[in-house]
Short mmCIF file of C-alpha atoms in Angstrom, two decimals:
data_model
loop_
_atom_site.label_atom_id
_atom_site.label_comp_id
_atom_site.label_asym_id
_atom_site.label_seq_id
_atom_site.Cartn_x
_atom_site.Cartn_y
_atom_site.Cartn_z
CA MET A 265 -2.55 34.40 -13.71
CA THR A 266 -0.26 34.18 -10.68
CA LYS A 267 3.14 32.53 -10.75
CA GLU A 268 5.04 30.60 -8.09
CA GLU A 269 8.60 29.30 -8.18
CA VAL A 270 9.81 26.33 -6.14
CA ASP A 271 12.55 23.74 -6.25
CA VAL A 272 10.15 20.79 -6.12
CA LEU A 273 6.42 20.54 -6.84
CA ILE A 274 4.74 17.54 -5.24
CA ILE A 275 1.36 16.44 -6.57
CA GLY A 276 -0.64 14.68 -3.87
CA ALA A 277 -0.62 14.89 -0.06
CA GLY A 278 -0.99 11.21 0.78
CA PRO A 279 1.74 9.26 2.65
CA SER A 280 4.14 9.37 -0.31
CA GLY A 281 3.77 13.12 -0.85
CA CYS A 282 4.03 13.87 2.87
CA VAL A 283 7.17 11.78 3.30
CA SER A 284 8.78 13.40 0.24
CA SER A 285 7.89 16.95 1.22
CA SER A 286 8.91 16.53 4.84
CA PHE A 287 12.28 15.02 3.94
CA LEU A 288 12.99 17.70 1.33
CA HIS A 289 11.96 20.48 3.72
CA LYS A 290 14.24 19.00 6.40
CA ASN A 291 17.07 19.39 3.88
CA ASN A 292 16.23 23.05 3.13
CA ILE A 293 14.60 22.44 -0.25
CA LYS A 294 11.75 24.78 -1.22
CA VAL A 295 8.67 22.61 -1.72
CA LYS A 296 5.08 23.14 -2.80
CA VAL A 297 2.43 20.43 -2.36
CA VAL A 298 -0.87 20.51 -4.24
CA GLU A 299 -3.73 18.16 -3.37
CA LYS A 300 -6.91 17.87 -5.42
CA THR A 301 -9.15 16.77 -2.54
CA LYS A 302 -9.95 18.15 0.89
CA PHE A 303 -8.82 16.23 3.97
CA PRO A 304 -10.00 14.18 5.76
CA ARG A 305 -10.83 11.93 2.84
CA LEU A 306 -11.72 8.26 2.61
CA VAL A 307 -9.18 5.99 0.93
CA VAL A 308 -8.23 2.32 1.10
CA GLY A 309 -4.88 1.04 2.39
CA GLU A 310 -5.52 0.83 6.12
CA SER A 311 -3.07 -1.92 7.00
CA LEU A 312 0.58 -0.85 7.04
CA ILE A 313 3.72 -2.98 7.15
CA PRO A 314 6.82 -2.34 9.31
CA ARG A 315 9.04 -1.00 6.51
CA VAL A 316 7.00 2.23 6.48
CA MET A 317 8.22 3.06 9.98
CA ASP A 318 11.74 3.59 8.64
CA HIS A 319 10.40 6.18 6.20
CA PHE A 320 8.24 8.07 8.70
CA ASP A 321 11.22 8.15 11.05
CA GLU A 322 13.60 9.53 8.40
CA ALA A 323 11.06 12.15 7.35
CA GLY A 324 10.50 13.34 10.93
CA LEU A 325 6.82 12.31 10.98
CA LEU A 326 6.85 9.57 13.64
CA PRO A 327 6.28 11.78 16.70
CA ALA A 328 3.02 13.19 15.31
CA LEU A 329 1.80 9.72 14.35
CA ASN A 330 2.70 8.25 17.75
CA LYS A 331 0.42 10.76 19.46
CA MET A 332 -2.62 9.39 17.60
CA ASN A 333 -2.60 6.02 19.42
CA PHE A 334 -3.49 4.04 16.32
CA GLU A 335 -3.96 0.29 16.75
CA LYS A 336 -0.59 -1.45 16.80
CA LYS A 337 -0.09 -4.15 14.19
CA LEU A 338 2.32 -6.79 15.49
CA GLY A 339 1.72 -9.27 12.69
CA ALA A 340 -1.09 -10.77 10.64
CA ARG A 341 -3.33 -13.83 10.70
CA PHE A 342 -4.43 -15.91 7.72
CA ILE A 343 -7.46 -18.19 8.10
CA ARG A 344 -8.52 -21.01 5.79
CA GLY A 345 -11.42 -22.98 7.24
CA GLU A 346 -10.06 -24.51 10.43
CA GLU A 347 -6.43 -23.82 9.45
CA ILE A 348 -4.74 -20.75 10.92
CA CYS A 349 -1.34 -19.20 10.18
CA VAL A 350 -0.10 -16.27 12.27
CA PHE A 351 2.95 -14.19 11.37
CA ASP A 352 4.67 -12.31 14.19
CA PHE A 353 6.85 -9.47 12.87
CA SER A 354 9.22 -9.86 15.84
CA LYS A 355 10.05 -13.34 14.49
CA LYS A 356 11.27 -12.36 11.05
CA PHE A 357 14.56 -12.84 9.23
CA GLY A 358 16.98 -9.91 9.45
CA GLU A 359 16.83 -6.48 11.02
CA GLY A 360 13.93 -4.04 10.89
CA TRP A 361 10.87 -2.79 12.71
CA ASP A 362 8.79 -5.38 14.56
CA TRP A 363 5.48 -3.52 14.40
CA THR A 364 3.50 -0.85 12.62
CA TRP A 365 -0.13 0.40 12.67
CA GLN A 366 -3.55 -0.42 11.27
CA VAL A 367 -5.25 2.90 10.66
CA PRO A 368 -8.39 4.67 9.47
CA ARG A 369 -6.76 6.35 6.51
CA ALA A 370 -8.88 9.49 6.78
CA ASP A 371 -7.39 10.19 10.22
CA PHE A 372 -3.93 8.90 9.34
CA ASP A 373 -3.52 10.96 6.17
CA LYS A 374 -4.85 14.10 7.85
CA THR A 375 -2.35 13.66 10.68
CA LEU A 376 0.48 13.47 8.16
CA ALA A 377 -0.77 16.47 6.18
CA ASP A 378 -1.31 18.56 9.32
CA GLU A 379 2.23 17.79 10.47
CA VAL A 380 3.62 18.77 7.07
CA ILE A 381 1.82 22.11 7.37
CA ASN A 382 3.05 22.50 10.96
CA LYS A 383 6.60 22.16 9.68
CA GLY A 384 6.03 25.21 7.48
CA ILE A 385 5.57 23.42 4.16
CA ASP A 386 3.24 25.06 1.63
CA LEU A 387 0.43 22.53 1.15
CA GLU A 388 -2.60 23.66 -0.85
CA PHE A 389 -5.78 21.57 -0.75
CA GLU A 390 -8.48 21.50 -3.45
CA ALA A 391 -5.93 22.45 -6.07
CA GLU A 392 -6.21 20.49 -9.33
CA VAL A 393 -3.37 20.05 -11.82
CA THR A 394 -4.82 20.67 -15.28
CA ALA A 395 -1.70 20.82 -17.45
CA VAL A 396 2.07 20.47 -17.34
CA ARG A 397 4.77 21.32 -19.82
CA PHE A 398 8.50 20.82 -19.64
CA GLU A 399 11.33 23.07 -20.74
CA GLY A 400 14.22 20.66 -20.44
CA THR A 401 14.05 19.42 -16.86
CA ASN A 402 12.24 22.54 -15.66
CA SER A 403 8.46 22.40 -15.58
CA ILE A 404 5.49 24.75 -15.65
CA THR A 405 2.40 23.24 -14.06
CA THR A 406 -1.04 24.81 -14.35
CA VAL A 407 -3.12 24.48 -11.19
CA LYS A 408 -6.77 25.45 -10.69
CA SER A 409 -8.02 26.22 -7.17
CA LYS A 410 -11.49 25.40 -5.81
CA ASN A 411 -12.69 28.95 -6.57
CA GLY A 412 -11.53 28.76 -10.18
CA GLU A 413 -8.32 30.75 -9.84
CA VAL A 414 -5.51 29.53 -12.09
CA LYS A 415 -1.81 29.72 -11.32
CA GLU A 416 1.44 28.50 -12.81
CA ILE A 417 3.98 26.72 -10.66
CA HIS A 418 7.51 26.74 -11.99
CA ALA A 419 9.65 23.91 -10.58
CA LYS A 420 13.00 22.24 -11.16
CA HIS A 421 11.47 18.85 -10.36
CA ILE A 422 8.01 17.30 -10.05
CA ILE A 423 7.21 14.38 -7.77
CA ASP A 424 3.88 12.86 -8.75
CA SER A 425 2.43 11.28 -5.60
CA SER A 426 -1.16 11.60 -6.80
CA GLY A 427 -2.02 7.94 -6.16
CA TYR A 428 -5.17 6.75 -7.91
CA GLY A 429 -5.44 10.25 -9.45
CA ARG A 430 -2.43 9.31 -11.60
CA VAL A 431 -1.94 12.89 -12.78
CA LEU A 432 1.25 12.61 -14.85
CA PRO A 433 0.50 9.10 -16.15
CA ARG A 434 -2.72 10.57 -17.61
CA LEU A 435 -1.25 13.83 -18.88
CA LEU A 436 1.89 12.21 -20.33
CA ASP A 437 0.28 8.96 -21.54
CA LEU A 438 2.34 6.73 -19.28
CA ASP A 439 -0.31 4.19 -18.26
CA THR A 440 0.17 0.57 -19.26
CA PRO A 441 -1.74 -2.62 -18.31
CA SER A 442 -0.76 -4.42 -15.12
CA GLY A 443 0.78 -7.86 -15.36
CA LEU A 444 -1.56 -9.13 -12.65
CA ASP A 445 -4.94 -10.72 -13.28
CA PRO A 446 -7.97 -8.41 -12.82
CA HIS A 447 -9.18 -8.37 -9.22
CA SER A 448 -11.57 -6.00 -7.47
CA SER A 449 -12.61 -5.23 -3.91
CA ILE A 450 -15.53 -3.81 -1.94
CA PHE A 451 -15.03 -2.40 1.55
CA SER A 452 -16.64 -0.38 4.31
CA HIS A 453 -16.32 0.27 8.06
CA VAL A 454 -18.52 -0.98 10.89
CA VAL A 455 -18.91 -0.24 14.58
CA ASP A 456 -17.39 -3.43 15.99
CA VAL A 457 -20.03 -4.00 18.69
CA ASN A 458 -19.20 -7.71 19.01
CA ARG A 459 -15.43 -7.21 19.22
CA PRO A 460 -13.85 -9.81 21.55
CA GLU A 461 -11.59 -8.75 24.41
CA GLY A 462 -7.83 -9.05 24.13
CA GLU A 463 -5.69 -9.93 21.13
CA GLU A 464 -8.54 -11.51 19.17
CA GLY A 465 -10.31 -8.17 19.03
CA THR A 466 -7.32 -6.28 17.63
CA LEU A 467 -5.72 -8.83 15.29
CA ILE A 468 -5.77 -8.06 11.59
CA SER A 469 -6.96 -11.13 9.70
CA PHE A 470 -7.41 -12.42 6.18
CA ASP A 471 -10.12 -15.07 5.88
CA ILE A 472 -9.64 -17.17 2.74
CA LEU A 473 -13.06 -18.13 1.39
CA GLU A 474 -11.68 -19.63 -1.83
CA THR A 475 -8.15 -19.71 -3.27
CA GLU A 476 -8.63 -16.32 -4.98
CA VAL A 477 -11.32 -14.94 -2.66
CA TRP A 478 -10.60 -13.47 0.76
CA LEU A 479 -12.12 -11.20 3.37
CA TRP A 480 -10.06 -8.63 5.28
CA VAL A 481 -10.79 -7.65 8.87
CA ILE A 482 -8.82 -4.63 10.16
CA PRO A 483 -9.74 -3.46 13.71
CA PHE A 484 -9.01 0.18 14.60
CA SER A 485 -8.31 1.68 18.02
CA ASN A 486 -11.45 3.87 17.73
CA GLY A 487 -13.74 0.82 18.03
CA ASN A 488 -14.51 0.58 14.32
CA THR A 489 -13.32 -2.15 11.97
CA SER A 490 -12.68 -2.18 8.23
CA LEU A 491 -14.24 -5.07 6.31
CA GLY A 492 -13.47 -5.83 2.70
CA ILE A 493 -13.83 -8.59 0.12
CA VAL A 494 -11.19 -9.18 -2.59
CA ALA A 495 -11.73 -11.54 -5.51
CA PRO A 496 -11.53 -11.83 -9.29
CA THR A 497 -13.69 -9.09 -10.77
CA THR A 498 -16.19 -11.60 -12.19
CA TYR A 499 -16.67 -13.09 -8.72
CA ILE A 500 -17.15 -9.66 -7.12
CA ASN A 501 -19.77 -8.79 -9.73
CA SER A 502 -21.62 -12.05 -9.03
CA LEU A 503 -22.18 -11.18 -5.36
CA SER A 504 -25.10 -8.89 -6.23
CA GLU A 505 -27.37 -9.20 -9.25
CA ASN A 506 -28.25 -5.52 -8.89
CA LYS A 507 -24.58 -4.47 -8.61
CA ASP A 508 -25.42 -3.23 -5.10
CA ASN A 509 -22.12 -2.87 -3.21
CA ALA A 510 -23.74 -3.15 0.23
CA GLU A 511 -25.58 -6.32 -0.74
CA ALA A 512 -22.39 -7.76 -2.25
CA LEU A 513 -20.34 -7.10 0.89
CA ARG A 514 -23.08 -8.49 3.14
CA ASN A 515 -23.22 -11.63 1.01
CA ALA A 516 -19.45 -11.98 1.26
CA ILE A 517 -19.54 -11.74 5.05
CA GLN A 518 -22.16 -14.50 5.14
CA LEU A 519 -19.61 -16.81 3.50
CA SER A 520 -17.18 -16.45 6.40
CA GLU A 521 -17.75 -19.12 9.02
CA PHE A 522 -15.14 -17.45 11.22
CA TYR A 523 -16.65 -13.94 11.16
CA ILE A 524 -20.36 -14.35 10.44
CA LYS A 525 -21.35 -14.10 14.11
CA ARG A 526 -19.22 -11.02 14.71
CA PHE A 527 -20.23 -9.09 11.61
CA GLY A 528 -23.24 -10.87 10.07
CA ASN A 529 -25.83 -8.28 11.18
CA THR A 530 -23.65 -5.18 11.44
CA GLU A 531 -24.63 -1.96 9.66
CA PHE A 532 -22.07 -0.23 7.47
CA LEU A 533 -20.88 3.23 8.50
CA PHE A 534 -20.79 4.35 4.87
CA GLU A 535 -21.98 2.98 1.56
CA PRO A 536 -19.42 0.31 0.63
CA ILE A 537 -16.89 1.42 -1.96
CA LYS A 538 -15.91 -0.71 -4.93
CA LEU A 539 -12.42 -0.63 -6.42
CA GLU A 540 -12.55 -2.40 -9.77
CA ASN A 541 -9.51 -3.89 -11.54
CA TYR A 542 -7.29 -1.93 -9.16
CA SER A 543 -3.81 -3.11 -10.24
CA ARG A 544 -1.88 -0.45 -12.15
CA SER A 545 1.44 -0.01 -13.94
CA VAL A 546 3.31 2.55 -16.04
CA LYS A 547 5.60 2.62 -19.08
CA LYS A 548 8.31 4.38 -17.08
CA MET A 549 8.72 5.64 -13.53
CA TYR A 550 10.68 8.82 -14.25
CA GLY A 551 11.57 11.26 -16.99
CA ASP A 552 13.35 14.57 -17.50
CA GLY A 553 12.21 16.71 -14.58
CA PHE A 554 9.71 14.28 -13.03
CA VAL A 555 9.41 11.08 -11.03
CA LEU A 556 6.38 8.95 -10.18
CA THR A 557 5.96 7.60 -6.65
CA GLY A 558 3.45 5.39 -4.85
CA ASN A 559 0.27 4.37 -6.63
CA SER A 560 1.04 6.87 -9.39
CA SER A 561 3.53 4.32 -10.67
CA GLU A 562 2.56 0.82 -9.53
CA PHE A 563 -0.22 -0.68 -7.45
CA LEU A 564 -0.21 -4.43 -6.97
CA ASP A 565 -2.80 -5.96 -4.67
CA PRO A 566 -3.93 -5.37 -1.06
CA VAL A 567 -3.36 -8.97 0.11
CA PHE A 568 0.00 -8.18 1.76
CA SER A 569 -0.64 -4.49 2.51
CA SER A 570 2.31 -3.34 0.41
CA GLY A 571 0.67 -0.21 -1.07
CA VAL A 572 1.64 2.41 1.51
CA ALA A 573 5.11 0.88 1.94
CA PHE A 574 5.91 1.22 -1.76
CA ALA A 575 4.44 4.73 -1.66
CA THR A 576 6.71 5.86 1.16
CA GLU A 577 9.74 3.89 -0.09
CA SER A 578 9.52 5.55 -3.49
CA GLY A 579 8.64 8.92 -1.97
CA ILE A 580 11.67 9.17 0.27
CA LEU A 581 14.01 7.70 -2.35
CA ALA A 582 12.81 10.24 -4.95
CA ALA A 583 13.44 13.05 -2.44
CA LYS A 584 16.98 11.83 -1.71
CA LEU A 585 17.88 11.59 -5.40
CA ILE A 586 16.46 15.04 -6.15
CA ILE A 587 18.56 16.49 -3.33
CA LYS A 588 21.63 14.91 -4.93
CA GLU A 589 20.78 16.50 -8.28
CA LEU A 590 20.11 19.90 -6.74
CA ASN A 591 23.52 19.66 -5.10
CA GLY A 592 25.11 19.11 -8.51
CA GLU A 593 25.67 15.37 -8.16
CA LYS A 594 25.01 12.94 -11.01
CA VAL A 595 22.01 10.63 -10.55
CA ASP A 596 21.39 7.50 -12.60
CA TRP A 597 17.59 7.41 -12.30
CA GLU A 598 17.37 4.10 -14.15
CA ILE A 599 19.62 2.27 -11.69
CA GLU A 600 19.17 4.25 -8.49
CA TYR A 601 15.40 4.67 -8.74
CA SER A 602 13.62 2.60 -11.38
CA LYS A 603 15.63 -0.62 -11.03
CA TYR A 604 15.67 -0.37 -7.25
CA MET A 605 11.91 0.07 -7.00
CA LYS A 606 11.23 -2.61 -9.63
CA ASP A 607 13.38 -5.08 -7.68
CA GLY A 608 11.13 -4.68 -4.63
CA ILE A 609 7.96 -4.58 -6.68
CA GLY A 610 9.12 -7.74 -8.45
CA VAL A 611 9.42 -9.62 -5.16
CA PHE A 612 5.95 -8.62 -4.02
CA THR A 613 4.51 -9.32 -7.47
CA THR A 614 5.77 -12.89 -7.22
CA TYR A 615 4.18 -13.28 -3.78
CA VAL A 616 0.86 -11.87 -5.03
CA LYS A 617 0.85 -14.18 -8.05
CA GLU A 618 1.80 -17.23 -5.97
CA TRP A 619 -0.88 -16.33 -3.45
CA TYR A 620 -3.54 -16.54 -6.14
CA THR A 621 -2.11 -19.77 -7.62
CA GLY A 622 -2.42 -21.27 -4.13
CA ASN A 623 1.30 -22.09 -3.89
CA LEU A 624 2.00 -19.51 -1.18
CA GLN A 625 -1.05 -20.64 0.76
CA THR A 626 0.38 -24.16 0.67
CA LEU A 627 3.50 -22.86 2.43
CA PHE A 628 1.49 -20.79 4.92
CA PHE A 629 -0.64 -23.67 6.16
CA HIS A 630 1.82 -26.55 5.90
CA GLN A 631 2.24 -28.54 9.12
CA PRO A 632 4.51 -28.93 10.89
CA GLU A 633 5.74 -25.38 10.37
CA ASN A 634 9.29 -24.78 9.22
CA PRO A 635 10.47 -21.90 11.48
CA GLU A 636 13.29 -20.82 9.13
CA VAL A 637 10.98 -20.66 6.12
CA LYS A 638 8.36 -18.79 8.12
CA GLU A 639 10.89 -16.20 9.37
CA LYS A 640 12.04 -15.48 5.81
CA ILE A 641 8.49 -15.15 4.46
CA CYS A 642 7.64 -12.94 7.46
CA ALA A 643 10.47 -10.56 6.52
CA VAL A 644 8.96 -10.18 3.06
CA LEU A 645 5.49 -9.55 4.52
CA ALA A 646 7.10 -6.90 6.76
CA GLY A 647 8.31 -5.10 3.62
CA TYR A 648 12.02 -5.88 3.74
CA VAL A 649 12.07 -6.99 0.11
CA TRP A 650 15.48 -5.58 -0.78
CA ASN A 651 17.42 -7.79 1.63
CA LYS A 652 19.17 -10.22 -0.72
CA GLU A 653 20.52 -12.17 2.28
CA ASN A 654 16.98 -13.54 2.52
CA SER A 655 16.71 -16.45 0.08
CA PHE A 656 12.95 -15.82 -0.16
CA VAL A 657 13.87 -12.41 -1.61
CA LYS A 658 16.88 -13.42 -3.68
CA LYS A 659 15.23 -16.51 -5.20
CA HIS A 660 11.64 -15.29 -5.16
CA ASP A 661 11.07 -16.30 -8.79
CA ASN A 662 11.16 -20.02 -8.01
CA VAL A 663 11.51 -20.73 -4.29
CA ILE A 664 7.77 -20.60 -3.51
CA LYS A 665 6.58 -22.75 -6.41
CA ASN A 666 9.40 -25.26 -5.85
CA MET A 667 8.64 -25.66 -2.15
CA ALA A 668 4.90 -25.91 -2.80
CA TYR A 669 5.58 -28.59 -5.41
CA MET A 670 7.64 -30.62 -2.94
CA ILE A 671 5.00 -30.29 -0.21
CA ASN A 672 2.23 -31.40 -2.57
CA LEU A 673 4.37 -34.27 -3.86
CA GLU A 674 4.93 -35.48 -0.31
CA LYS A 675 1.20 -35.32 0.41
CA GLU A 676 0.48 -37.45 -2.66
CA LYS A 677 2.98 -40.08 -1.48
CA GLN A 678 1.27 -40.25 1.91
CA GLN A 679 -2.18 -40.81 0.40
#
């Protein structure tokens, strides 16, 4: 059995792992990345939000991404019958990026991983973590390669960025039920042969079929478009008696008056993939010698595209705190990492919950629009959920339900 020694072992080469490894490498930390799969690989999470641009910039990954000419995402559109609400990221409360990308994740993740390798970082694909044990804060991780070779990686810290693989949550029994109701999704890609010219053809949209049921439409710069249905798991399962994912997704598209002409007869580029009861949580986000980032810790819901942003936010923060520890500085992981991440997750959790109650939708589609309210909500949708100067961040627990209540009360008076 071979042995390797590094400062930091990173499990997973998705956006979180790439941001962590690149930032650590930039600060002269010896890093090893192991990834169970082979890239390119197909994953969900194709709509980014502007906050991620800060992380890619800090990690030195923006230049490589810019060269790919991914479709620019300047905002997002929400459709409910004949009602339409468009958020423009340039018209948000506070500072921050005004745009990001909507991306085929297979291409996007491979670009990140290739750039990490180009920087000289040791990234090993098709390497599966089978065991881990800790000696204080030091760790010994057993990794099996695709040809069956086994090695031990000795590290001072582990960053688990394994996403849905959830390596350390499984090995250390850290999984716990999510506080969100069970929802599922089915998605695929299509060649967008009926794509309209101009902005309409590139705009990411969410078509609300029922309060808890919505269709996503994410156009890519390569001419393909991602289509997906999100709904309570029981609703998703009712879309096909035979549990046929393709039939279910086709049936969902037929329910969209807005998109049925554009996508009603389109063939899927791959067998639609079902993600069932996708929300995840953990008992704790860190421990002696390890930290969980991205979907390894929490995954909420795709409705506001927060997944990659939390992955990169936690990835770069974990890297910064590990650098502090390696430099002999004291780190309070509970305050500086766990509480910080939970504050942002808490804001988005409120927005997800209030989306499915219908309260947030009431604010989205209320006419006439309140520009100040819209700017503050837009900042949240852009990922700037730690800015306490924004009352829709600071008072997220009650501001949405209170405003929705007042709007509905006023409607009742007018009837």
